[in-house]
Every structure is written in C-alpha cells, then in structure tokens.
Coordinates of C-alpha atoms and ligand atoms in Angstrom, one line a residue:
X1 CA 1.0 5.4 67.1
X2 CA 0.3 2.8 69.8
X3 CA -0.8 5.2 73.1
X4 CA 1.5 5.2 76.4
X5 CA -0.3 6.1 79.6
X6 CA 0.8 9.1 80.9
X7 CA 1.2 8.3 84.5
X8 CA 3.1 4.9 83.3
X9 CA 5.5 7.4 80.9
X10 CA 6.0 10.7 83.5
X11 CA 7.9 8.3 86.0
X12 CA 10.4 7.3 83.3
X13 CA 13.9 8.1 84.6
X14 CA 16.0 5.1 82.3
X15 CA 14.9 2.9 79.5
X16 CA 16.5 -0.4 79.7
X17 CA 16.8 -2.5 76.4
X18 CA 17.7 -6.0 75.3
X19 CA 19.5 -6.3 72.0
X20 CA 18.1 -9.3 70.5
X21 CA 15.1 -9.6 69.4
X22 CA 14.4 -5.8 70.4
X23 CA 17.4 -3.9 68.9
X24 CA 17.5 -6.3 66.0
X25 CA 15.0 -8.9 64.6
X26 CA 16.6 -11.8 66.4
X27 CA 18.7 -13.3 63.5
X28 CA 21.8 -14.8 64.2
X29 CA 23.8 -14.5 61.6
X30 CA 26.7 -17.5 61.5
X31 CA 29.8 -17.0 59.0
X32 CA 31.4 -19.7 57.1
X33 CA 34.9 -19.0 58.8
X34 CA 36.4 -17.5 61.5
X35 CA 35.2 -15.4 64.4
X36 CA 33.2 -16.5 67.2
X37 CA 29.4 -17.8 66.6
X38 CA 26.4 -15.3 65.5
X39 CA 28.7 -12.9 64.6
X40 CA 26.5 -10.6 63.2
X41 CA 23.4 -8.9 63.6
X42 CA 21.4 -5.9 61.7
X43 CA 20.5 -3.1 63.7
X44 CA 17.4 0.0 62.3
X45 CA 18.6 3.3 61.9
X46 CA 14.9 5.1 63.2
X47 CA 16.2 3.4 66.2
X48 CA 19.3 5.1 66.6
X49 CA 17.6 8.5 66.1
X50 CA 15.0 7.1 69.0
X51 CA 18.1 7.2 71.2
X52 CA 19.6 10.6 70.9
X53 CA 15.7 11.9 71.3
X54 CA 15.6 10.2 75.0
X55 CA 19.2 11.8 75.6
X56 CA 18.0 15.1 74.8
X57 CA 15.0 14.3 76.7
X58 CA 17.4 13.6 79.7
X59 CA 16.5 10.0 79.8
X60 CA 19.2 7.9 79.6
X61 CA 19.3 4.4 77.7
X62 CA 20.9 0.9 78.9
X63 CA 21.4 -2.1 77.4
X64 CA 21.1 -5.3 79.3
X65 CA 21.5 -8.6 77.1
X66 CA 21.6 -12.4 77.6
X67 CA 24.2 -12.7 74.7
X68 CA 26.2 -9.3 74.2
X69 CA 27.9 -9.9 70.1
X70 CA 30.6 -7.5 69.0
X71 CA 28.4 -5.8 66.3
X72 CA 26.2 -4.9 69.8
X73 CA 29.1 -3.4 71.7
X74 CA 29.8 -1.7 68.2
X75 CA 26.3 -0.2 68.0
X76 CA 25.9 1.0 71.3
X77 CA 29.0 2.2 71.2
X78 CA 28.2 4.3 67.9
X79 CA 25.0 5.6 69.8
X80 CA 26.9 6.6 73.2
X81 CA 25.0 4.3 75.4
X82 CA 27.4 3.6 78.8
X83 CA 25.5 1.1 80.4
X84 CA 26.0 -1.9 78.4
X85 CA 25.6 -5.2 80.1
X86 CA 26.3 -8.8 79.1
X87 CA 24.8 -10.8 82.0
X88 CA 23.6 -14.2 82.2
X89 CA 19.6 -14.4 82.2
X90 CA 20.1 -15.1 86.5
X91 CA 21.8 -11.7 86.3
X92 CA 19.4 -9.2 84.6
X93 CA 18.0 -8.7 87.6
X94 CA 21.6 -8.1 89.6
X95 CA 22.7 -5.9 86.3
X96 CA 19.3 -3.7 86.4
X97 CA 20.0 -3.2 90.2
X98 CA 23.6 -1.7 89.3
X99 CA 22.3 0.0 87.2
X100 CA 19.6 1.8 88.8
X101 CA 22.2 2.4 91.5
X102 CA 24.4 4.6 89.6
X103 CA 22.1 6.1 88.0
X104 CA 20.4 7.4 91.4
X105 CA 16.4 6.1 90.1
X106 CA 14.3 3.2 91.3
X107 CA 12.3 0.1 89.7
X108 CA 9.5 1.8 88.9
X109 CA 11.9 4.8 87.2
X110 CA 13.0 2.1 84.8
X111 CA 11.2 1.2 81.9
X112 CA 12.2 -2.1 79.9
X113 CA 11.5 -3.0 76.5
X114 CA 11.4 -6.7 76.1
X115 CA 10.6 -9.8 73.7
X116 CA 11.5 -13.4 74.8
X117 CA 11.3 -15.4 78.6
X118 CA 14.8 -14.3 79.9
X119 CA 13.1 -10.3 80.2
X120 CA 10.6 -11.7 82.6
X121 CA 12.0 -11.8 85.6
X122 CA 13.0 -8.1 85.3
X123 CA 10.3 -7.0 83.3
X124 CA 7.6 -7.7 86.2
X125 CA 9.9 -5.5 88.4
X126 CA 10.1 -2.2 86.6
X127 CA 7.7 0.7 86.7
X128 CA 6.8 0.8 82.9
X129 CA 7.0 -3.0 81.9
X130 CA 6.8 -3.2 77.2
X131 CA 6.8 -5.9 74.7
X132 CA 7.8 -5.1 70.7
X133 CA 5.3 -6.5 68.9
X134 CA 6.7 -10.4 67.9
X135 CA 7.6 -10.7 71.5
X136 CA 7.0 -14.5 73.2
X137 CA 2.9 -14.2 74.7
X138 CA 4.3 -14.0 78.5
X139 CA 6.1 -11.2 77.8
X140 CA 3.6 -9.5 75.7
X141 CA 1.1 -10.7 79.2
X142 CA 3.7 -8.9 81.7
X143 CA 4.1 -5.4 79.2
X144 CA 2.1 -2.3 80.3
X145 CA 2.1 -1.1 76.4
X146 CA 2.2 -3.6 73.3
X147 CA 3.8 -2.1 70.3
X148 CA 3.1 -3.1 67.0
X149 CA 6.6 -3.5 65.3
X150 CA 8.7 -6.2 65.3
X151 CA 12.1 -6.4 67.0
X152 CA 14.8 -4.7 64.6
X153 CA 11.9 -2.7 62.3
X154 CA 12.4 0.3 64.4
X155 CA 10.5 -0.9 67.7
X156 CA 12.8 0.9 70.0
X157 CA 11.5 4.4 68.0
X158 CA 8.1 3.4 68.5
X159 CA 8.0 3.2 72.0
X160 CA 10.5 5.5 73.0
X161 CA 8.0 7.9 70.5
X162 CA 5.2 6.6 72.2
X163 CA 6.9 7.0 75.5
X164 CA 7.8 10.8 74.7
X165 CA 4.7 12.0 73.1
X166 CA 2.9 10.7 76.4
X167 CA 4.9 12.9 78.6
X168 CA 3.8 16.0 76.4
X169 CA 7.8 16.1 74.7
X170 CA 8.1 14.4 71.4
X171 CA 7.1 17.3 69.6
X172 CA 8.6 20.1 71.0
X173 CA 12.2 17.5 70.9
X174 CA 11.7 17.2 66.9
X175 CA 11.5 21.0 66.6
X176 CA 14.2 21.7 68.8
X177 CA 16.6 19.3 66.9
X178 CA 15.2 20.6 63.1
X179 CA 16.0 24.4 64.6
X180 CA 19.7 23.5 65.7
X181 CA 20.4 21.6 62.5
X182 CA 19.3 24.8 60.4
X183 CA 21.0 27.8 62.9
X184 CA 24.4 24.6 62.1
X185 CA 23.5 25.0 59.1
X186 CA 23.3 28.8 59.1
X187 CA 26.5 29.2 61.3
X188 CA 28.2 27.5 58.8
X189 CA 27.3 29.4 55.6
X190 CA 27.9 32.3 57.3
X191 CA 24.9 33.9 57.4
Ligands
MG201 MG1 15.9 -10.8 73.6

C-alpha cells in the first residue's frame, strides 16, 4: 500500500469521487440499439466495501461527475451515496462548494480522487488531492497522493484504505466489521 501523509489524512471530513476513470476504467460501452450514448459502465466490488468502511468511519463519500450515466446513478444509489452530482467541467467547483456547504466542511477538509483534466480545478482547491495510477500527468502532478491501481480496478478501495490507515482507523474498522458479522450470525443461530 502506498502510504498517505498522516497530517493530510487527519483533517479529511468528506471524500469526493469522480466516476469515469476513477470508479470505472474509463471505458464507455455503446449498445447497438436504443438507449442513450455510452450507456454501460463496469464498477469494482472492492470499491463498494471501501465506501461502506468510509461511512463506518463517519466520512461521507460524494460523487461529482462530468457525465453521470444511469449505471453510475444506480451504483451510487446502491452504495447509499446521497451527494451525486452531474455537472459540466465548468460547474465542478460550484457543485463541490454546495456539498461542502451542506456538510459544513471546508475545502481543506475535502479529499478528491481524480483522473483527468476536468478534475484539476477542484483538485487544486482541496486539502487532499489524490490521483489514480493512470491519471493524466497534470493530475498526477497536482496530487499529494498517487495510487498504484488504475481507475476501475479497485482504485477507490486503495485510496480509502490508505486514508483510513493513515488516520490509524483501518485495522479497527475491519475488526469491528468482522466482529459484527459474527455477532449477527450467532444471534440468528440462536446461540
Ligand atoms: Mg474522470
């Protein structure tokens, strides 16, 4: 795991995620008939658990995308992400400003995992700018942390694990999660 600076991780109160190229591999699936353009996406199951762990740590995730597909909306809904925003590249700063306002958080308390040029304006404002392994050079350069995994291959999981590990919370969260699963099973079995 690529370590994340503890001082940067400690102040994070919200994790902002781009979709295409971060939660997905950037591939756009065009079907032969019907539907709107680019109507298919592939997500990594490991990223779902990462969002769950973030919630357990009391850190909400928010989605800010320049091209929010129906599959992306469905995925966000499944992961119980309530802040889901589709904006043009020119509207990303404004969208994030709104999210931070509703959460009562400052720019320095936001992390953003990004991959492409449209993310740069927000990346330059947040306290913890982060990039997936295959982000474009400009984004990698602007990031305080660059992962080893490309978008769609568990990059969100890698970032969240680095973030929560740097805060000293990851191991405890995993132990609590496993303990709760066992407790649930025992309660159900009537032991
Ligand atoms: Mg992207």
